[in-house]
Short mmCIF file of C-alpha atoms in Angstrom, two decimals:
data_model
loop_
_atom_site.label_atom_id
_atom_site.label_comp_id
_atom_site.label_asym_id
_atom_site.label_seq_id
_atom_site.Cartn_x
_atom_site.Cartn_y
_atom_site.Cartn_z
CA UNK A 19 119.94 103.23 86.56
CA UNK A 20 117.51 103.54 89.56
CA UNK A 21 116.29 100.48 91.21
CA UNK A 22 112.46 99.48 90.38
CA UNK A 23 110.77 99.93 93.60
CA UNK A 24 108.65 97.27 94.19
CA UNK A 25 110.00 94.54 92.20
CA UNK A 26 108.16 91.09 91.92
CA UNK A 27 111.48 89.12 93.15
CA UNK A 28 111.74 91.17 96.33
CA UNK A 29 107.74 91.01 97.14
CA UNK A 30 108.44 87.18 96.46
CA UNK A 31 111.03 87.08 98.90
CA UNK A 32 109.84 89.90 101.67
CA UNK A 33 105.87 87.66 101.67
CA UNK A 34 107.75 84.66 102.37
CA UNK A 35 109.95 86.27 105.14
CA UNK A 36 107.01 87.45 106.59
CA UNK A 37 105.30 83.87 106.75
CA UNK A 38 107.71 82.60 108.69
CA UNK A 39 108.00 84.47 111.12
CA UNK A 40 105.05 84.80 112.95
CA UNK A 41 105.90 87.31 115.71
CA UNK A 42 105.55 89.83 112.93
CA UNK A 43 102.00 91.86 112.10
CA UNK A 44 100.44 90.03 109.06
CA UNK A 45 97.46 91.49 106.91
CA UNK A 46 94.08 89.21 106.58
CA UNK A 47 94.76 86.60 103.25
CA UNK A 48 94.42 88.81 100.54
CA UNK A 49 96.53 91.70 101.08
CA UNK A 50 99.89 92.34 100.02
CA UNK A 51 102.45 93.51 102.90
CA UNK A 52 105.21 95.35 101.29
CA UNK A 53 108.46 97.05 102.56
CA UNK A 54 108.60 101.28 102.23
CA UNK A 55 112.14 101.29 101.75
CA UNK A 56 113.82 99.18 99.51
CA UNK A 57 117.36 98.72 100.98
CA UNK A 58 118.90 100.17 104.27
CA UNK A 59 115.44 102.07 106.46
CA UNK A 60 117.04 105.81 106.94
CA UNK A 61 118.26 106.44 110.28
CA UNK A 62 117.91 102.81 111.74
CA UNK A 63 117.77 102.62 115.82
CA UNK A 64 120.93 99.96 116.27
CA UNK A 65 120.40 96.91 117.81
CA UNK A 66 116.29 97.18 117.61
CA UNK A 67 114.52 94.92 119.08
CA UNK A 68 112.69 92.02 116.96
CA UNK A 69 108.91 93.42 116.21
CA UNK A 70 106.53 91.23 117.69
CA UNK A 71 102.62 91.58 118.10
CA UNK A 72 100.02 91.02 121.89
CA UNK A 73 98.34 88.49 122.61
CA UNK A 74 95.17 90.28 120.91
CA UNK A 75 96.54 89.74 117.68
CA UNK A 76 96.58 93.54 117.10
CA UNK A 77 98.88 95.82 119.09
CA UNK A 78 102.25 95.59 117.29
CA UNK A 79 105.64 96.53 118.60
CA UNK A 80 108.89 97.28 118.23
CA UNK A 81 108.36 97.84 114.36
CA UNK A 82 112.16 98.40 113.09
CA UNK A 83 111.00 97.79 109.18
CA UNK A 84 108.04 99.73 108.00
CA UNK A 85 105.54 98.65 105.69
CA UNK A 86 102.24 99.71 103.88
CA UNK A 87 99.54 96.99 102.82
CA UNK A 88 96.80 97.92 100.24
CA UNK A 89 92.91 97.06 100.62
CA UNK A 90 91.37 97.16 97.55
CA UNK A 91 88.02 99.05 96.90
CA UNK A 92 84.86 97.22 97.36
CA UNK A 93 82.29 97.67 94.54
CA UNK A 94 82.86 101.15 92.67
CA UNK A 95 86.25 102.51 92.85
CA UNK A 96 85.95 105.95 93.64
CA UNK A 97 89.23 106.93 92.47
CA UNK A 98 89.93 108.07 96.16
CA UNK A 99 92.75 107.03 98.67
CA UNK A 100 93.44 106.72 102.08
CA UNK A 101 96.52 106.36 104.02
CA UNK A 102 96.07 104.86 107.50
CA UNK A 103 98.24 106.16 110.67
CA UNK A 104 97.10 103.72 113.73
CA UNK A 105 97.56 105.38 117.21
CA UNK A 106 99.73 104.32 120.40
CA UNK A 107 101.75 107.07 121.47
CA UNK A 108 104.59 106.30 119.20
CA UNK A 109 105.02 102.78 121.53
CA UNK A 110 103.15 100.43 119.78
CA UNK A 111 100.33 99.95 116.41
CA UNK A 112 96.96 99.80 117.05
CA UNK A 113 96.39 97.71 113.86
CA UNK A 114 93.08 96.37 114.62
CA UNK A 115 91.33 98.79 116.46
CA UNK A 116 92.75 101.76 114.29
CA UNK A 117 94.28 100.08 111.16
CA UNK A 118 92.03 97.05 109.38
CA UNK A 119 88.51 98.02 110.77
CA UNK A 120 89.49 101.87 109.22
CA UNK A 121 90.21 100.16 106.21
CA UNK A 122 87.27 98.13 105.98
CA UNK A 123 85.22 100.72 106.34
CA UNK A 124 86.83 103.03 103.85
CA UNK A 125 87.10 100.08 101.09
CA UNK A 126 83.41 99.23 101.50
CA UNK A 127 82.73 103.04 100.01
CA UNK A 128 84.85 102.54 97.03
CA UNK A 129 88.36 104.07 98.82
CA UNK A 130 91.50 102.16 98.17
CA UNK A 131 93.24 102.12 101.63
CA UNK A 132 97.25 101.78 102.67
CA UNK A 133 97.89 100.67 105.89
CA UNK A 134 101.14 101.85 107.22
CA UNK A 135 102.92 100.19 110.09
CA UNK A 136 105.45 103.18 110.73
CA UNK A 137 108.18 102.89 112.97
CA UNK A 138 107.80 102.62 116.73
CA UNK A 139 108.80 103.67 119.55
CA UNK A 140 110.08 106.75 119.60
CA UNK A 141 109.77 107.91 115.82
CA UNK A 142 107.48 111.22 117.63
CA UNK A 143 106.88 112.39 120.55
CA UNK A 144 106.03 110.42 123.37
CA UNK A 145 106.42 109.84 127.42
CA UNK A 146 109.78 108.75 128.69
CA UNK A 147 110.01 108.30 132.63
CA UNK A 148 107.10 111.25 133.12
CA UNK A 149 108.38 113.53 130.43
CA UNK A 150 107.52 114.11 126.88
CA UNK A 151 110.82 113.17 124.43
CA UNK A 152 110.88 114.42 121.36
CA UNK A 153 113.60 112.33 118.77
CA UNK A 154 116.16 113.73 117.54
CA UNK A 155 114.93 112.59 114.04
CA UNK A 156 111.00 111.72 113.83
CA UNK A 157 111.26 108.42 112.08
CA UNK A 158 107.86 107.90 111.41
CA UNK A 159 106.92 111.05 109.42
CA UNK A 160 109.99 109.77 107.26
CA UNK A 161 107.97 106.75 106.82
CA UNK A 162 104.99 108.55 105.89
CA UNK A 163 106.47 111.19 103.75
CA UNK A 164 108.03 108.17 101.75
CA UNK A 165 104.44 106.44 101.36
CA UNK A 166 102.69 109.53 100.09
CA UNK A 167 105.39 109.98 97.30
CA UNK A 168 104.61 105.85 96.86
CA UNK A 169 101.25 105.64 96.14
CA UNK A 170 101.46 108.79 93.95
CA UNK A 171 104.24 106.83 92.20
CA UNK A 172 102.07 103.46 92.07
CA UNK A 173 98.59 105.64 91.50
CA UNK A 174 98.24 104.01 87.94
CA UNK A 175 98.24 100.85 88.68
CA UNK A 176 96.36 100.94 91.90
CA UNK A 177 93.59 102.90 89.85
CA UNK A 178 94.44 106.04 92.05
CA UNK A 179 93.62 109.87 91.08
CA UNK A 180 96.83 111.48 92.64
CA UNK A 181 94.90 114.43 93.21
CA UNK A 182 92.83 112.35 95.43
CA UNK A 183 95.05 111.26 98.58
CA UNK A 184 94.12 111.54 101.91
CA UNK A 185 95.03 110.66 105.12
CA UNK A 186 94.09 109.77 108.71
CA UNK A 187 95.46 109.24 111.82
CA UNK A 188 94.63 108.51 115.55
CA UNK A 189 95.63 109.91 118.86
CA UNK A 190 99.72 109.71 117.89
CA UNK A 191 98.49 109.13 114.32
CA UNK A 192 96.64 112.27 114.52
CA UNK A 193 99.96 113.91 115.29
CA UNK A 194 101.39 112.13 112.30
CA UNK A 195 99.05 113.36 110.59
CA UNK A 196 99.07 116.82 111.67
CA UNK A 197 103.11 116.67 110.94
CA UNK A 198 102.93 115.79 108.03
CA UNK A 199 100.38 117.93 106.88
CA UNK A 200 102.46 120.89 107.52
CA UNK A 201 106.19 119.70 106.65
CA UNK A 202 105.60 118.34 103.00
CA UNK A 203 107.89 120.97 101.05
CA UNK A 204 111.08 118.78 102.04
CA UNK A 205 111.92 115.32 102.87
CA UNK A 206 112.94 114.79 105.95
CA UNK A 207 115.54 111.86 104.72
CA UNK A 208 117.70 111.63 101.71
CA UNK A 209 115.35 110.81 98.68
CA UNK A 210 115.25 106.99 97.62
CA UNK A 211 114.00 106.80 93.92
CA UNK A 212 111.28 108.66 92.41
CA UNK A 213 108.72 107.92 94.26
CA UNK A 214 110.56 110.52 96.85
CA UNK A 215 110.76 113.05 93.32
CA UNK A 216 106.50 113.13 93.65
CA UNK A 217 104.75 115.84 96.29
CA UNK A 218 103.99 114.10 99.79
CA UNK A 219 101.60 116.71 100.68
CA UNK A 220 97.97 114.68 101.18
CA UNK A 221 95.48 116.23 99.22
CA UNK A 222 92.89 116.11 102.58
CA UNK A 223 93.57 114.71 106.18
CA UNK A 224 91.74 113.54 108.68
CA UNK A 225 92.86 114.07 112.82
CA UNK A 226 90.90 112.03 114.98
CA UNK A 227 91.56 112.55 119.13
CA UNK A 228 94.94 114.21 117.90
CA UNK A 229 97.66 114.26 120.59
CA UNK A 230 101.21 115.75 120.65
CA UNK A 231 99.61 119.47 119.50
CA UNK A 232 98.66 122.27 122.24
CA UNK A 233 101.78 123.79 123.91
CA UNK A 234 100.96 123.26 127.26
CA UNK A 235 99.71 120.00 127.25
CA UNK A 236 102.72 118.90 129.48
CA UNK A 237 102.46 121.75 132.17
CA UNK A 238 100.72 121.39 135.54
CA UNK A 239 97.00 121.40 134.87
CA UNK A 240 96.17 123.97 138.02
CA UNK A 241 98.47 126.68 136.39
CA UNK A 242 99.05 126.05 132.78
CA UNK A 243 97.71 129.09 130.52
CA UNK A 244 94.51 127.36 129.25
CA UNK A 245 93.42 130.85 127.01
CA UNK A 246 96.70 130.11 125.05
CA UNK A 247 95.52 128.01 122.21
CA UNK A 248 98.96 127.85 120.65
CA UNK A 249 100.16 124.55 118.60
CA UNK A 250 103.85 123.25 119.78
CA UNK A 251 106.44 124.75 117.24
CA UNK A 252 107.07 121.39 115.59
CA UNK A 253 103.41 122.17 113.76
CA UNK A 254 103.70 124.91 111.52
CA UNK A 255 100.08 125.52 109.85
CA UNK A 256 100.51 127.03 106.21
CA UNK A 257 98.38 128.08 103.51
CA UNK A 258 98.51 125.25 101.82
CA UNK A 259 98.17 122.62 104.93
CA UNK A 260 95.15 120.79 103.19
CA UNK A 261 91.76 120.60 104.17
CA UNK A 262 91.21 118.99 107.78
CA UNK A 263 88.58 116.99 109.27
CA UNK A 264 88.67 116.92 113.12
CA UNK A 265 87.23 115.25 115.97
CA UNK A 266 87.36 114.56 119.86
CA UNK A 267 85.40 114.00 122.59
CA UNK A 268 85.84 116.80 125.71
CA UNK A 269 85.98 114.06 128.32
CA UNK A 270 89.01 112.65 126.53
CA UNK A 271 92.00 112.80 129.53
CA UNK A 272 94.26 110.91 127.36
CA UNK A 273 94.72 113.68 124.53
CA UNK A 274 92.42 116.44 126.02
CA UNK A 275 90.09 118.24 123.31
CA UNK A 276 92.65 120.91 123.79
CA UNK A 277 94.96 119.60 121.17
CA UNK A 278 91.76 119.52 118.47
CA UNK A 279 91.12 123.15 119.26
CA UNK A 280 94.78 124.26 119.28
CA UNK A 281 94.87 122.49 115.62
CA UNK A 282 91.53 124.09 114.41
CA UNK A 283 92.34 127.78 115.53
CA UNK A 284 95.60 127.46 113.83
CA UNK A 285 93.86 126.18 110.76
CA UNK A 286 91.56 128.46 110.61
CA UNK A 287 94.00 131.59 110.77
CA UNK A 288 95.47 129.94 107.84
CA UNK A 289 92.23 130.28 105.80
CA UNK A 290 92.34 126.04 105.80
CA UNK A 291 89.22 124.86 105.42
CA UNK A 292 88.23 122.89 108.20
CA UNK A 293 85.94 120.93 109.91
CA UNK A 294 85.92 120.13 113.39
CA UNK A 295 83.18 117.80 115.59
CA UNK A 296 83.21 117.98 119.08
CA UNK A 297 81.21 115.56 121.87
CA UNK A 298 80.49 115.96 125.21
CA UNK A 299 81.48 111.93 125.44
CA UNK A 300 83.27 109.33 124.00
CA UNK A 301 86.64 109.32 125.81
CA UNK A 302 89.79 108.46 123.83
CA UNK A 303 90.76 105.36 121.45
CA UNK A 304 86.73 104.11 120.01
CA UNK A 305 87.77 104.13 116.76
CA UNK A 306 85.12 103.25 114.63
CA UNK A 307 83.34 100.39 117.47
CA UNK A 308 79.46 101.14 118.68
CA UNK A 309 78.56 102.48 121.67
CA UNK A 310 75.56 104.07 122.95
CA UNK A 311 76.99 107.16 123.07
CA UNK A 312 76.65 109.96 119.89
CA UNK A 313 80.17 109.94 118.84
CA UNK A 314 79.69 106.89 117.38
CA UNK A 315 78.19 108.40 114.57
CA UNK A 316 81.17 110.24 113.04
CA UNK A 317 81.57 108.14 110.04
CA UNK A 318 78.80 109.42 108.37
CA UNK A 319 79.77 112.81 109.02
CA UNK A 320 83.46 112.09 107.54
CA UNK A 321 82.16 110.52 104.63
CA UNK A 322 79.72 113.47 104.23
CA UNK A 323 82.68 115.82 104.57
CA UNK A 324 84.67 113.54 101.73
CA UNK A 325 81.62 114.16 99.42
CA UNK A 326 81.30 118.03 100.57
CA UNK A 327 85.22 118.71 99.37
CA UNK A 328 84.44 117.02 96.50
CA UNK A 329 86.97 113.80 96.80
CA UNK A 330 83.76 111.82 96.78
CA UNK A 331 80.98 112.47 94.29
CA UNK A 332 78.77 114.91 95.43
CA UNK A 333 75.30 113.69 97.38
CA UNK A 334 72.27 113.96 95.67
CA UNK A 335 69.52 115.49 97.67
CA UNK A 336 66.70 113.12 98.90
#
């Protein structure tokens, strides 16, 4: 008999862990933080250190036990959901800046959100001692195949379509995103329950100042091949990679707008549909906070995008 996988008892017991100990991210009052993996987390770094969150409330570390937290729609439920992959170079979570303010803005147009706090660091790619390190296992697309195949498995009682699951990512999220748009066919860990039974492909994603893409994003900038648009072999863009919304400013020099163009050629060969929104400004890591500056208007266009491939009623003309 397969264990239930989110039994009341354990929530019980996992929200009053969580209480108290405070050096561990909590969600505003409302929302429910809940574990991914019910017993042992696959492929567990020994000895981890104990997660703990900055002084800005927001940037969490060393997370050793993943978890997703669900914001309800505001108002009319569309039906649609979003899954939620914070940036920080596979080091730390943005969970403010990239996490809650996504998913207030999603909920207020009707889109149930899950915000996943996925293993870090080194669950992807990232800089150790002036060189990119790739893990031997990437431990945080195991933690977001496994919460795809959960909130298809939960998609009923959230008030989910299951045909209707998106995601988005930033900067190492993007990446996330990007991997796990294009390795969905297998899991990457030995399957749990039944959640792990249900397709983790996401039915649209969006990639927002992607990193961890282009090829040569690690070679010397004066004699790197900058014609070669090629995506590093860990991407491999299929057919059925779903639809894509990008984005990036060019005077980005933390994730250059290489990596968004490397993505959308690749994309496009594939016949994926795609959309892709490029400004001359806006740096890296804005998220969804005002400036003066044009980029700042991208939400509309993603939500316009969301209505054009139809996971959002279409618009009615003025």
């Amino acid at each position: 008999m397969q264990k239930s996988i989110f039994a009341i008892s354990l929530l019980t017991l996992v929200c009053a862990f969580s209480q108290a100990h405070s050096a561990v991210w909590q969600p505003s009052s409302g929302h429910l933080q809940m574990p991914i993996w019910p017993d042992a987390v696959p492929d567990a770094v020994p000895g981890a250190k104990p997660e703990s969150v900055g002084t800005d409330g927001e940037t969490v570390a060393d997370v050793s036990r993943p978890t997703m937290t669900v914001y309800a729609p505001e108002g009319h439920n569309t039906g649609a959901a979003v899954v939620v992959f914070p940036g920080g170079g596979y080091k730390v979570l943005a969970m403010g800046l990239e996490g809650t303010e996504i998913c207030d803005w999603l909920t207020s147009h009707g889109i149930t959100c899950v915000l996943l706090k996925y293993r870090v660091p080194n669950s992807g790619p990232t800089w150790e001692k002036g060189h990119r390190h790739y893990p031997k296992v990437q431990t945080a697309l195991q933690d977001a195949q496994r919460t795809l195949g959960l909130v298809r498995h939960n998609a009923a009682q959230w008030h989910v379509d299951p045909h209707k699951i998106g995601i988005i990512g930033f900067s190492a999220g993007g990446h996330l995103g990007a991997a796990l748009s294009t390795h969905f066919a297998q899991r990457t860990y030995a399957p749990v329950d039944d959640a792990d039974r249900l397709s983790c492909r996401p039915d649209f994603a969006m990639a927002l100042y992607p990193g961890h893409l282009w090829v040569h994003e690690d070679e010397d900038s004066a004699t790197r091949n900058e014609t070669d648009m090629s995506l590093r072999p860990d991407i491999r863009v299929s057919v059925d990679t779903p639809p894509t919304f990008l984005l990036q400013a060019e005077d980005d020099h933390v994730d250059g707008v290489e990596q968004s163009l490397a993505y959308y050629i690749a994309l496009q060969k594939a016949g994926v549909p795609t959309e892709m929104h490029l400004y001359a400004q806006g740096s890296h890591a804005f998220g969804l906070r005002p400036t003066k500056l044009p980029i700042s208007g991208w939400p509309a266009l993603a939500e316009r995008w969301l209505h054009t491939i139809g996971v959002l009623d279409p618009q009615k003309d003025d």
